[in-house]
């Protein structure tokens, strides 16, 4: 069975997991529940937008050993991604993201003068529940890595992987690449810094670390992610001697290069 990620990429993800397990060695990561996009884990009214973001924060804070009262959410508006054609056609045109231009769904802003950590959430993200959870989880991972002094320099892909070890990987994985098809429009949305193959392998690796066997939460993954997850799981089972073998960095505060 082949691995969905190239060998060097797989080794890099392995090294990130080794680093994360060491960086959070005083945290019971393996015992944390895997949260799923269900009312059981997120009893949130997502139609209330900004209020729902704070409701999500109330759930993700304890999951990541953070106090929600120490965190503020600042909504902001990113580049325009939608135009209306006017009364003649009465349709919407969705603008494709320019390949060389990075649009953000969230920002980590650090601790500000009010003594709280601030994270920005792009306004359109507030209306997409699974993406909202993924974005807030990612920004809180920044707080765990940068805000709590585990990293000196930002590392976005490692930050995405940090959400996996805190039981929140489903949301980032499902938001990584999504197609949409409406009455007058179609296209895709991309979120995060990992490919769907990266996510599939990372989730399979976390199952390996937790010694799980056919976890029920896999059914909540999108079809593409679930496919890569299953291939990765089989690859790991067939090659256990080659998994997560890289040594820790000499400097514990230095993360693996992306």
CSV table of C-alpha atoms in Angstrom, one decimal:
chain,number,residue,atom,x,y,z
A,1,UNK,CA,0.0,0.0,0.0
A,2,UNK,CA,1.4,3.4,-1.0
A,3,UNK,CA,1.2,6.5,1.2
A,4,UNK,CA,-0.9,9.4,-0.2
A,5,UNK,CA,1.8,11.9,0.7
A,6,UNK,CA,5.3,11.8,-0.7
A,7,UNK,CA,8.0,10.2,1.5
A,8,UNK,CA,9.7,13.5,2.5
A,9,UNK,CA,6.3,15.1,3.3
A,10,UNK,CA,5.4,12.1,5.4
A,11,UNK,CA,8.7,12.3,7.3
A,12,UNK,CA,8.0,15.9,7.9
A,13,UNK,CA,4.5,15.2,9.3
A,14,UNK,CA,6.0,12.5,11.5
A,15,UNK,CA,8.6,14.9,12.8
A,16,UNK,CA,5.9,17.4,13.7
A,17,UNK,CA,4.0,14.8,15.7
A,18,UNK,CA,7.1,13.9,17.6
A,19,UNK,CA,7.8,17.5,18.3
A,20,UNK,CA,4.2,18.2,19.4
A,21,UNK,CA,4.1,15.2,21.7
A,22,UNK,CA,7.2,16.5,23.3
A,23,UNK,CA,6.1,20.1,23.4
A,24,UNK,CA,2.9,19.1,25.2
A,25,UNK,CA,4.4,16.3,27.2
A,26,UNK,CA,2.6,17.5,30.3
A,27,UNK,CA,-0.8,17.4,28.6
A,28,UNK,CA,-2.9,14.2,28.3
A,29,UNK,CA,-3.3,14.6,24.5
A,30,UNK,CA,-4.0,10.9,23.9
A,31,UNK,CA,-7.0,11.0,26.2
A,32,UNK,CA,-8.6,14.0,24.7
A,33,UNK,CA,-11.9,13.3,23.0
A,34,UNK,CA,-12.1,13.7,19.2
A,35,UNK,CA,-14.8,16.4,18.6
A,36,UNK,CA,-17.1,15.9,15.7
A,37,UNK,CA,-19.4,18.3,13.8
A,38,UNK,CA,-22.5,17.1,15.7
A,39,UNK,CA,-25.0,18.8,18.0
A,40,UNK,CA,-23.7,16.5,20.7
A,41,UNK,CA,-20.3,18.2,20.7
A,42,UNK,CA,-21.4,21.6,19.4
A,43,UNK,CA,-24.9,22.5,20.7
A,44,UNK,CA,-24.6,25.9,19.0
A,45,UNK,CA,-27.1,28.1,17.2
A,46,UNK,CA,-24.9,29.0,14.2
A,47,UNK,CA,-27.5,31.4,12.8
A,48,UNK,CA,-26.6,34.0,15.4
A,49,UNK,CA,-23.1,34.5,13.8
A,50,UNK,CA,-20.9,36.5,16.1
A,51,UNK,CA,-22.5,35.1,19.2
A,52,UNK,CA,-22.0,31.6,17.8
A,53,UNK,CA,-18.3,32.3,17.5
A,54,UNK,CA,-18.1,32.8,21.2
A,55,UNK,CA,-20.2,29.7,21.8
A,56,UNK,CA,-17.6,27.8,19.8
A,57,UNK,CA,-14.9,29.4,21.8
A,58,UNK,CA,-16.5,28.2,25.0
A,59,UNK,CA,-16.3,24.6,23.7
A,60,UNK,CA,-12.8,24.8,22.2
A,61,UNK,CA,-11.2,26.6,25.1
A,62,UNK,CA,-11.4,23.8,27.6
A,63,UNK,CA,-10.6,21.3,24.8
A,64,UNK,CA,-7.3,23.1,24.3
A,65,UNK,CA,-6.7,23.8,28.0
A,66,UNK,CA,-7.5,27.5,27.6
A,67,UNK,CA,-9.7,29.9,29.5
A,68,UNK,CA,-12.3,31.5,27.1
A,69,UNK,CA,-12.4,34.5,29.3
A,70,UNK,CA,-8.8,35.3,28.3
A,71,UNK,CA,-9.7,35.5,24.6
A,72,UNK,CA,-11.5,38.0,22.4
A,73,UNK,CA,-12.8,37.4,18.9
A,74,UNK,CA,-12.5,40.3,16.5
A,75,UNK,CA,-14.6,39.9,13.3
A,76,UNK,CA,-13.0,41.6,10.1
A,77,UNK,CA,-13.8,41.7,6.4
A,78,UNK,CA,-11.3,40.3,3.9
A,79,UNK,CA,-11.1,40.8,0.1
A,80,UNK,CA,-14.5,40.7,-1.8
A,81,UNK,CA,-15.3,37.2,-3.1
A,82,UNK,CA,-18.8,37.8,-4.4
A,83,UNK,CA,-20.5,40.2,-6.8
A,84,UNK,CA,-24.2,40.7,-7.7
A,85,UNK,CA,-25.0,41.1,-11.4
A,86,UNK,CA,-27.9,43.5,-10.8
A,87,UNK,CA,-31.6,43.2,-11.7
A,88,UNK,CA,-31.0,42.2,-15.3
A,89,UNK,CA,-29.7,38.7,-14.5
A,90,UNK,CA,-30.4,38.8,-10.7
A,91,UNK,CA,-27.6,36.3,-10.1
A,92,UNK,CA,-24.4,36.1,-8.0
A,93,UNK,CA,-20.9,35.7,-9.4
A,94,UNK,CA,-18.3,34.1,-7.1
A,95,UNK,CA,-14.8,35.3,-7.7
A,96,UNK,CA,-12.1,32.6,-7.9
A,97,UNK,CA,-9.3,33.2,-5.4
A,98,UNK,CA,-6.2,34.4,-7.3
A,99,UNK,CA,-3.5,31.8,-7.1
A,100,UNK,CA,-0.8,34.0,-5.9
A,101,UNK,CA,-3.0,36.0,-3.4
A,102,UNK,CA,-3.6,34.7,0.1
A,103,UNK,CA,-7.0,35.4,1.6
A,104,UNK,CA,-7.3,34.8,5.3
A,105,UNK,CA,-10.1,33.3,7.3
A,106,UNK,CA,-8.6,34.2,10.6
A,107,UNK,CA,-5.7,36.0,12.4
A,108,UNK,CA,-3.9,35.4,15.6
A,109,UNK,CA,-3.1,38.9,17.1
A,110,UNK,CA,-1.5,38.0,20.4
A,111,UNK,CA,-2.0,39.6,23.7
A,112,UNK,CA,-3.2,43.2,23.5
A,113,UNK,CA,-3.4,46.1,26.0
A,114,UNK,CA,-6.5,44.8,27.6
A,115,UNK,CA,-4.5,41.7,28.8
A,116,UNK,CA,-6.5,39.4,26.6
A,117,UNK,CA,-5.4,37.3,23.6
A,118,UNK,CA,-7.2,38.5,20.4
A,119,UNK,CA,-8.0,36.3,17.4
A,120,UNK,CA,-9.6,37.7,14.2
A,121,UNK,CA,-12.3,35.8,12.3
A,122,UNK,CA,-13.3,36.9,8.8
A,123,UNK,CA,-16.9,37.8,8.6
A,124,UNK,CA,-18.0,35.3,6.0
A,125,UNK,CA,-16.5,32.5,8.1
A,126,UNK,CA,-19.1,33.2,10.8
A,127,UNK,CA,-21.9,31.7,8.6
A,128,UNK,CA,-20.1,28.4,7.8
A,129,UNK,CA,-20.2,26.3,11.0
A,130,UNK,CA,-17.5,23.7,10.3
A,131,UNK,CA,-15.1,26.3,8.8
A,132,UNK,CA,-15.7,28.6,11.8
A,133,UNK,CA,-14.7,25.8,14.2
A,134,UNK,CA,-11.6,25.0,12.1
A,135,UNK,CA,-10.5,28.7,12.0
A,136,UNK,CA,-11.0,29.3,15.7
A,137,UNK,CA,-9.2,26.0,16.5
A,138,UNK,CA,-6.3,27.1,14.3
A,139,UNK,CA,-6.0,30.5,15.9
A,140,UNK,CA,-6.2,28.9,19.4
A,141,UNK,CA,-3.3,26.6,18.3
A,142,UNK,CA,-1.3,29.7,17.6
A,143,UNK,CA,-2.0,30.8,21.2
A,144,UNK,CA,-0.8,27.4,22.4
A,145,UNK,CA,2.4,27.5,20.4
A,146,UNK,CA,3.3,31.2,20.2
A,147,UNK,CA,1.3,32.7,23.0
A,148,UNK,CA,2.5,30.1,25.6
A,149,UNK,CA,6.1,30.3,24.4
A,150,UNK,CA,6.5,26.9,22.8
A,151,UNK,CA,7.6,28.5,19.5
A,152,UNK,CA,9.7,31.6,18.8
A,153,UNK,CA,8.7,31.9,15.1
A,154,UNK,CA,5.4,31.2,13.4
A,155,UNK,CA,4.9,27.9,11.6
A,156,UNK,CA,1.4,27.7,9.9
A,157,UNK,CA,1.5,24.0,8.8
A,158,UNK,CA,2.6,22.9,12.2
A,159,UNK,CA,-0.2,25.0,13.7
A,160,UNK,CA,-2.7,23.1,11.6
A,161,UNK,CA,-1.2,19.8,12.9
A,162,UNK,CA,-1.5,21.1,16.4
A,163,UNK,CA,-5.3,21.0,16.1
A,164,UNK,CA,-5.1,17.3,15.3
A,165,UNK,CA,-3.4,16.4,18.6
A,166,UNK,CA,-6.0,18.4,20.5
A,167,UNK,CA,-8.8,16.4,19.0
A,168,UNK,CA,-10.0,19.0,16.4
A,169,UNK,CA,-8.5,17.7,13.2
A,170,UNK,CA,-11.8,16.8,11.6
A,171,UNK,CA,-12.7,20.4,11.1
A,172,UNK,CA,-9.5,21.5,9.5
A,173,UNK,CA,-9.4,18.4,7.3
A,174,UNK,CA,-13.0,18.9,6.1
A,175,UNK,CA,-12.4,22.6,5.4
A,176,UNK,CA,-9.2,22.1,3.5
A,177,UNK,CA,-10.9,21.7,0.1
A,178,UNK,CA,-14.7,21.9,-0.5
A,179,UNK,CA,-16.6,22.0,-3.7
A,180,UNK,CA,-19.9,23.9,-3.8
A,181,UNK,CA,-22.7,23.9,-6.5
A,182,UNK,CA,-25.5,26.3,-6.2
A,183,UNK,CA,-28.3,27.3,-8.7
A,184,UNK,CA,-26.3,30.0,-10.4
A,185,UNK,CA,-22.7,29.3,-9.3
A,186,UNK,CA,-20.1,26.7,-8.6
A,187,UNK,CA,-16.6,26.6,-7.3
A,188,UNK,CA,-14.4,25.6,-4.4
A,189,UNK,CA,-13.1,26.8,-1.1
A,190,UNK,CA,-9.7,26.2,0.4
A,191,UNK,CA,-8.8,26.7,4.0
A,192,UNK,CA,-5.6,26.1,5.9
A,193,UNK,CA,-2.0,25.2,5.1
A,194,UNK,CA,-2.2,21.5,4.6
A,195,UNK,CA,-3.4,19.5,1.6
A,196,UNK,CA,-6.3,17.0,1.9
A,197,UNK,CA,-3.6,14.2,1.6
A,198,UNK,CA,-1.7,15.8,4.5
A,199,UNK,CA,-4.8,15.8,6.6
A,200,UNK,CA,-5.6,12.2,5.7
A,201,UNK,CA,-2.2,11.1,6.7
A,202,UNK,CA,-2.1,13.2,9.9
A,203,UNK,CA,-5.4,11.9,11.1
A,204,UNK,CA,-4.3,8.3,10.4
A,205,UNK,CA,-1.0,9.0,12.3
A,206,UNK,CA,-3.0,10.3,15.3
A,207,UNK,CA,-5.1,7.1,15.3
A,208,UNK,CA,-1.8,5.2,15.3
A,209,UNK,CA,-0.5,7.2,18.3
A,210,UNK,CA,-3.8,6.7,20.2
A,211,UNK,CA,-3.9,3.0,19.4
A,212,UNK,CA,-7.4,3.3,18.0
A,213,UNK,CA,-9.0,0.6,15.9
A,214,UNK,CA,-11.6,1.7,13.3
A,215,UNK,CA,-12.7,4.9,15.2
A,216,UNK,CA,-16.3,5.8,14.7
A,217,UNK,CA,-15.6,9.5,14.1
A,218,UNK,CA,-14.1,8.7,10.7
A,219,UNK,CA,-17.7,8.8,9.3
A,220,UNK,CA,-17.7,12.6,9.8
A,221,UNK,CA,-14.8,13.1,7.4
A,222,UNK,CA,-15.6,14.2,3.8
A,223,UNK,CA,-15.3,11.5,1.2
A,224,UNK,CA,-11.9,12.7,-0.1
A,225,UNK,CA,-10.4,13.0,3.3
A,226,UNK,CA,-11.8,9.7,4.4
A,227,UNK,CA,-10.3,8.0,1.3
A,228,UNK,CA,-6.8,9.4,2.1
A,229,UNK,CA,-7.2,8.5,5.7
A,230,UNK,CA,-8.0,4.9,5.0
A,231,UNK,CA,-5.0,4.6,2.6
A,232,UNK,CA,-2.8,6.2,5.2
A,233,UNK,CA,-4.0,3.9,7.9
A,234,UNK,CA,-3.2,0.8,5.9
A,235,UNK,CA,0.2,2.2,5.0
A,236,UNK,CA,1.0,2.9,8.6
A,237,UNK,CA,-0.1,-0.6,9.6
A,238,UNK,CA,2.1,-2.2,7.0
A,239,UNK,CA,5.2,0.0,7.8
A,240,UNK,CA,5.1,0.5,11.6
A,241,UNK,CA,8.9,0.4,11.8
A,242,UNK,CA,9.2,3.5,9.6
A,243,UNK,CA,6.6,5.7,11.4
A,244,UNK,CA,7.6,8.6,13.7
A,245,UNK,CA,11.2,7.7,13.8
A,246,UNK,CA,12.8,11.2,13.5
A,247,UNK,CA,14.7,12.5,16.5
A,248,UNK,CA,13.6,15.5,18.4
A,249,UNK,CA,15.2,18.9,17.4
A,250,UNK,CA,18.2,19.7,19.6
A,251,UNK,CA,16.5,23.0,20.5
A,252,UNK,CA,13.1,22.1,21.9
A,253,UNK,CA,11.8,25.6,21.1
A,254,UNK,CA,12.6,25.1,17.4
A,255,UNK,CA,9.9,23.6,15.3
A,256,UNK,CA,10.4,21.3,12.3
A,257,UNK,CA,10.8,23.4,9.1
A,258,UNK,CA,7.7,23.4,6.9
